[in-house]
Amino acid sequence: MNDLPEPEPEPEPATVSTTEPEPKFRIRARHTGTTLTVYQAYRPGLGLPAARNGRFPAKWSRTRMTWIKPSFLWMMYRCGWGLKEGQETVLAVEIRRDGFEWALRNSCLSHHVPVLHGEQDEWKRQLKQAPARVQWDPERDLRLQPLPYRSLQLGLAGEATERYADEWIVGIEDVTPLATEIHALVRAGELDRAQALLPVERPYPTEPGMLDHLRR
């Protein structure tokens, strides 16, 4: 019998994290080579026909600004997991990437940034003329608490609204059941299971300079 002690195992080499910190401003979305998914929430009388037909019904307003959100969890924060009045039906709207990028190129920030816009009057002029506007809001975690980086909201008006409704939409899905299921898991403290159900949102690739006029 060998009475010598077992040799001590070699220590594992220290691992250096190569994960880069999340940039403050980044578009994250569920996307393919030709489309990306954005989220909106409506009353059932509007949201359910939209999901059923793949198009917004005639009573959907084209004269008011409509906000689309690539972040599922930011939409959950906004609509309270589909529990807020008037936002009970959560829609995943798949749109063409070229349309989304047209909106980005033709957007103005929703607030004045002197280094980007110069005088406030110039910003107001740009904002009035732009068919789309961008707002960066804190991204949210599963408990809908703010994170230290931001996600994009895109407001569409005028020509952008018409293009969105008539040209960009590839399909509309009612994801209210998914929101309800994830919310139930969060409330039960089963965060790993909830996380596994979230739509996979990856950094959205943009051409160099495309967002320069939209970052503060």
Short mmCIF file of C-alpha atoms in Angstrom, two decimals:
data_model
loop_
_atom_site.label_atom_id
_atom_site.label_comp_id
_atom_site.label_asym_id
_atom_site.label_seq_id
_atom_site.Cartn_x
_atom_site.Cartn_y
_atom_site.Cartn_z
CA MET A 1 0.00 0.00 0.00
CA ASN A 2 1.29 3.44 -0.84
CA ASP A 3 1.09 5.56 2.31
CA LEU A 4 2.34 8.70 0.63
CA PRO A 5 -0.21 11.51 0.50
CA GLU A 6 -1.95 12.26 -2.76
CA PRO A 7 -0.15 15.03 -4.61
CA GLU A 8 -1.84 18.42 -4.50
CA PRO A 9 -3.52 19.24 -7.83
CA GLU A 10 -1.94 21.92 -9.94
CA PRO A 11 -3.76 25.21 -9.42
CA GLU A 12 -6.03 26.29 -12.26
CA PRO A 13 -4.54 29.18 -14.21
CA ALA A 14 -6.19 32.46 -13.42
CA THR A 15 -8.75 33.40 -16.02
CA VAL A 16 -8.90 36.94 -17.24
CA SER A 17 -12.33 38.10 -18.28
CA THR A 18 -12.40 39.19 -21.89
CA THR A 19 -15.94 40.47 -21.66
CA GLU A 20 -16.01 44.09 -22.66
CA PRO A 21 -18.14 46.44 -20.60
CA GLU A 22 -21.51 47.17 -22.13
CA PRO A 23 -21.38 50.52 -23.94
CA LYS A 24 -23.77 53.16 -22.67
CA PHE A 25 -25.53 53.48 -26.03
CA ARG A 26 -26.15 50.37 -28.11
CA ILE A 27 -29.00 48.93 -30.13
CA ARG A 28 -29.76 45.40 -28.98
CA ALA A 29 -32.42 43.45 -30.83
CA ARG A 30 -33.63 40.10 -32.00
CA HIS A 31 -32.60 40.21 -35.64
CA THR A 32 -31.91 38.17 -38.76
CA GLY A 33 -30.01 39.08 -41.89
CA THR A 34 -32.99 41.03 -43.24
CA THR A 35 -35.32 41.81 -40.32
CA LEU A 36 -35.40 42.82 -36.68
CA THR A 37 -38.11 42.63 -34.03
CA VAL A 38 -39.57 45.59 -32.17
CA TYR A 39 -42.26 45.66 -29.50
CA GLN A 40 -45.43 47.64 -28.94
CA ALA A 41 -48.44 47.22 -26.64
CA TYR A 42 -52.07 48.08 -27.34
CA ARG A 43 -55.59 47.45 -26.18
CA PRO A 44 -56.87 44.00 -27.23
CA GLY A 45 -59.32 45.60 -29.66
CA LEU A 46 -56.39 46.89 -31.68
CA GLY A 47 -53.58 44.48 -30.83
CA LEU A 48 -55.43 41.22 -31.48
CA PRO A 49 -56.59 42.12 -35.02
CA ALA A 50 -53.05 43.33 -35.80
CA ALA A 51 -51.57 40.00 -34.75
CA ARG A 52 -54.29 38.04 -36.56
CA ASN A 53 -53.91 39.89 -39.87
CA GLY A 54 -50.22 40.83 -39.78
CA ARG A 55 -51.16 44.46 -40.32
CA PHE A 56 -52.54 47.22 -38.13
CA PRO A 57 -56.29 47.71 -38.55
CA ALA A 58 -57.79 50.83 -40.07
CA LYS A 59 -58.49 52.34 -36.64
CA TRP A 60 -54.75 52.35 -35.85
CA SER A 61 -53.77 56.01 -35.89
CA ARG A 62 -51.36 57.16 -38.57
CA THR A 63 -51.48 60.77 -37.39
CA ARG A 64 -49.89 60.33 -33.97
CA MET A 65 -46.34 59.34 -33.18
CA THR A 66 -45.85 55.62 -32.62
CA TRP A 67 -42.91 54.35 -30.55
CA ILE A 68 -41.21 51.06 -31.32
CA LYS A 69 -38.81 49.36 -28.92
CA PRO A 70 -36.25 46.66 -29.81
CA SER A 71 -35.83 45.74 -26.11
CA PHE A 72 -38.35 43.19 -24.80
CA LEU A 73 -37.63 44.02 -21.16
CA TRP A 74 -37.95 47.74 -21.73
CA MET A 75 -41.36 47.03 -23.25
CA MET A 76 -42.22 45.00 -20.16
CA TYR A 77 -41.23 47.95 -18.00
CA ARG A 78 -43.38 50.28 -20.10
CA CYS A 79 -46.49 48.08 -20.19
CA GLY A 80 -46.10 46.44 -16.78
CA TRP A 81 -45.90 42.94 -18.25
CA GLY A 82 -49.11 43.67 -20.16
CA LEU A 83 -51.06 44.61 -17.04
CA LYS A 84 -51.36 48.35 -17.62
CA GLU A 85 -54.66 49.62 -18.94
CA GLY A 86 -54.55 50.14 -22.68
CA GLN A 87 -51.41 48.01 -23.05
CA GLU A 88 -52.80 44.55 -22.40
CA THR A 89 -51.75 43.05 -25.75
CA VAL A 90 -48.00 42.93 -26.34
CA LEU A 91 -46.96 42.68 -29.97
CA ALA A 92 -43.67 41.55 -31.48
CA VAL A 93 -43.48 43.32 -34.83
CA GLU A 94 -40.92 41.98 -37.28
CA ILE A 95 -39.78 44.73 -39.64
CA ARG A 96 -37.32 45.12 -42.48
CA ARG A 97 -33.83 46.17 -41.49
CA ASP A 98 -33.53 48.60 -44.38
CA GLY A 99 -36.63 50.42 -43.14
CA PHE A 100 -35.34 50.55 -39.58
CA GLU A 101 -32.02 51.93 -40.79
CA TRP A 102 -33.78 54.54 -42.95
CA ALA A 103 -35.53 55.71 -39.77
CA LEU A 104 -32.23 55.89 -37.88
CA ARG A 105 -30.60 57.95 -40.62
CA ASN A 106 -33.56 60.33 -40.66
CA SER A 107 -33.94 60.62 -36.88
CA CYS A 108 -33.27 63.43 -34.47
CA LEU A 109 -32.61 63.02 -30.76
CA SER A 110 -35.69 63.79 -28.68
CA HIS A 111 -33.70 66.21 -26.49
CA HIS A 112 -31.25 69.01 -27.16
CA VAL A 113 -27.51 68.23 -27.04
CA PRO A 114 -25.43 71.36 -27.74
CA VAL A 115 -22.39 69.46 -29.05
CA LEU A 116 -24.60 67.76 -31.65
CA HIS A 117 -27.18 70.41 -32.46
CA GLY A 118 -25.61 73.73 -31.67
CA GLU A 119 -28.23 76.25 -30.61
CA GLN A 120 -31.55 75.01 -29.26
CA ASP A 121 -33.45 76.66 -32.11
CA GLU A 122 -31.47 74.53 -34.58
CA TRP A 123 -32.38 71.38 -32.67
CA LYS A 124 -36.05 72.37 -32.66
CA ARG A 125 -35.89 72.88 -36.41
CA GLN A 126 -34.31 69.45 -36.93
CA LEU A 127 -36.80 67.81 -34.58
CA LYS A 128 -39.76 69.36 -36.39
CA GLN A 129 -38.51 68.25 -39.79
CA ALA A 130 -37.36 64.73 -38.86
CA PRO A 131 -39.86 61.90 -39.53
CA ALA A 132 -38.37 59.93 -36.63
CA ARG A 133 -36.85 60.64 -33.25
CA VAL A 134 -34.65 58.64 -30.91
CA GLN A 135 -34.71 58.37 -27.15
CA TRP A 136 -32.22 56.37 -25.09
CA ASP A 137 -33.66 54.94 -21.88
CA PRO A 138 -32.05 52.75 -19.20
CA GLU A 139 -32.22 49.08 -20.11
CA ARG A 140 -34.04 46.90 -17.57
CA ASP A 141 -33.31 43.63 -15.83
CA LEU A 142 -35.83 40.86 -15.15
CA ARG A 143 -37.14 42.73 -12.12
CA LEU A 144 -37.46 45.81 -14.35
CA GLN A 145 -34.81 47.67 -12.41
CA PRO A 146 -32.65 50.11 -14.43
CA LEU A 147 -29.26 48.97 -15.70
CA PRO A 148 -26.26 51.31 -16.21
CA TYR A 149 -26.58 51.26 -20.00
CA ARG A 150 -29.32 52.36 -22.33
CA SER A 151 -31.55 50.98 -25.04
CA LEU A 152 -33.10 52.72 -27.99
CA GLN A 153 -36.68 53.79 -28.49
CA LEU A 154 -37.63 54.96 -31.96
CA GLY A 155 -40.55 57.32 -32.47
CA LEU A 156 -42.13 57.38 -35.92
CA ALA A 157 -44.29 60.15 -37.34
CA GLY A 158 -45.55 61.29 -40.74
CA GLU A 159 -43.67 59.58 -43.56
CA ALA A 160 -41.98 57.16 -41.15
CA THR A 161 -45.35 56.02 -39.76
CA GLU A 162 -46.69 55.40 -43.27
CA ARG A 163 -43.57 53.45 -44.27
CA TYR A 164 -43.71 51.41 -41.06
CA ALA A 165 -47.34 50.41 -41.53
CA ASP A 166 -47.28 49.85 -45.30
CA GLU A 167 -43.74 48.77 -46.23
CA TRP A 168 -41.59 47.60 -43.34
CA ILE A 169 -43.77 45.11 -41.46
CA VAL A 170 -43.04 41.47 -42.24
CA GLY A 171 -45.19 39.95 -39.50
CA ILE A 172 -46.88 40.65 -36.15
CA GLU A 173 -47.09 38.17 -33.26
CA ASP A 174 -49.04 38.41 -30.03
CA VAL A 175 -46.43 37.69 -27.34
CA THR A 176 -48.68 38.47 -24.38
CA PRO A 177 -48.65 34.79 -23.25
CA LEU A 178 -44.84 34.87 -23.23
CA ALA A 179 -44.83 38.06 -21.16
CA THR A 180 -47.29 36.50 -18.71
CA GLU A 181 -45.21 33.31 -18.38
CA ILE A 182 -41.94 35.16 -17.80
CA HIS A 183 -43.59 37.50 -15.30
CA ALA A 184 -44.96 34.53 -13.32
CA LEU A 185 -41.49 32.99 -13.12
CA VAL A 186 -39.96 36.28 -11.99
CA ARG A 187 -42.58 36.63 -9.26
CA ALA A 188 -41.81 33.06 -8.16
CA GLY A 189 -38.10 33.88 -7.94
CA GLU A 190 -37.23 31.47 -10.76
CA LEU A 191 -34.99 33.93 -12.56
CA ASP A 192 -32.92 31.36 -14.45
CA ARG A 193 -36.04 29.86 -16.01
CA ALA A 194 -37.35 33.32 -16.79
CA GLN A 195 -34.05 34.32 -18.39
CA ALA A 196 -34.12 31.23 -20.60
CA LEU A 197 -37.44 32.32 -22.09
CA LEU A 198 -36.38 35.84 -23.01
CA PRO A 199 -36.00 36.65 -26.71
CA VAL A 200 -32.32 36.55 -27.66
CA GLU A 201 -31.27 40.14 -28.30
CA ARG A 202 -27.85 40.70 -29.82
CA PRO A 203 -25.97 43.90 -30.65
CA TYR A 204 -27.41 45.26 -33.87
CA PRO A 205 -24.74 45.96 -36.51
CA THR A 206 -24.75 49.50 -37.85
CA GLU A 207 -22.56 51.12 -40.46
CA PRO A 208 -19.78 53.39 -39.17
CA GLY A 209 -21.16 56.81 -38.36
CA MET A 210 -24.83 55.79 -38.61
CA LEU A 211 -25.52 56.67 -34.95
CA ASP A 212 -23.14 59.60 -34.59
CA HIS A 213 -26.01 62.12 -34.68
CA LEU A 214 -27.94 60.10 -32.09
CA ARG A 215 -25.42 59.67 -29.28
CA ARG A 216 -25.13 62.37 -26.64
#
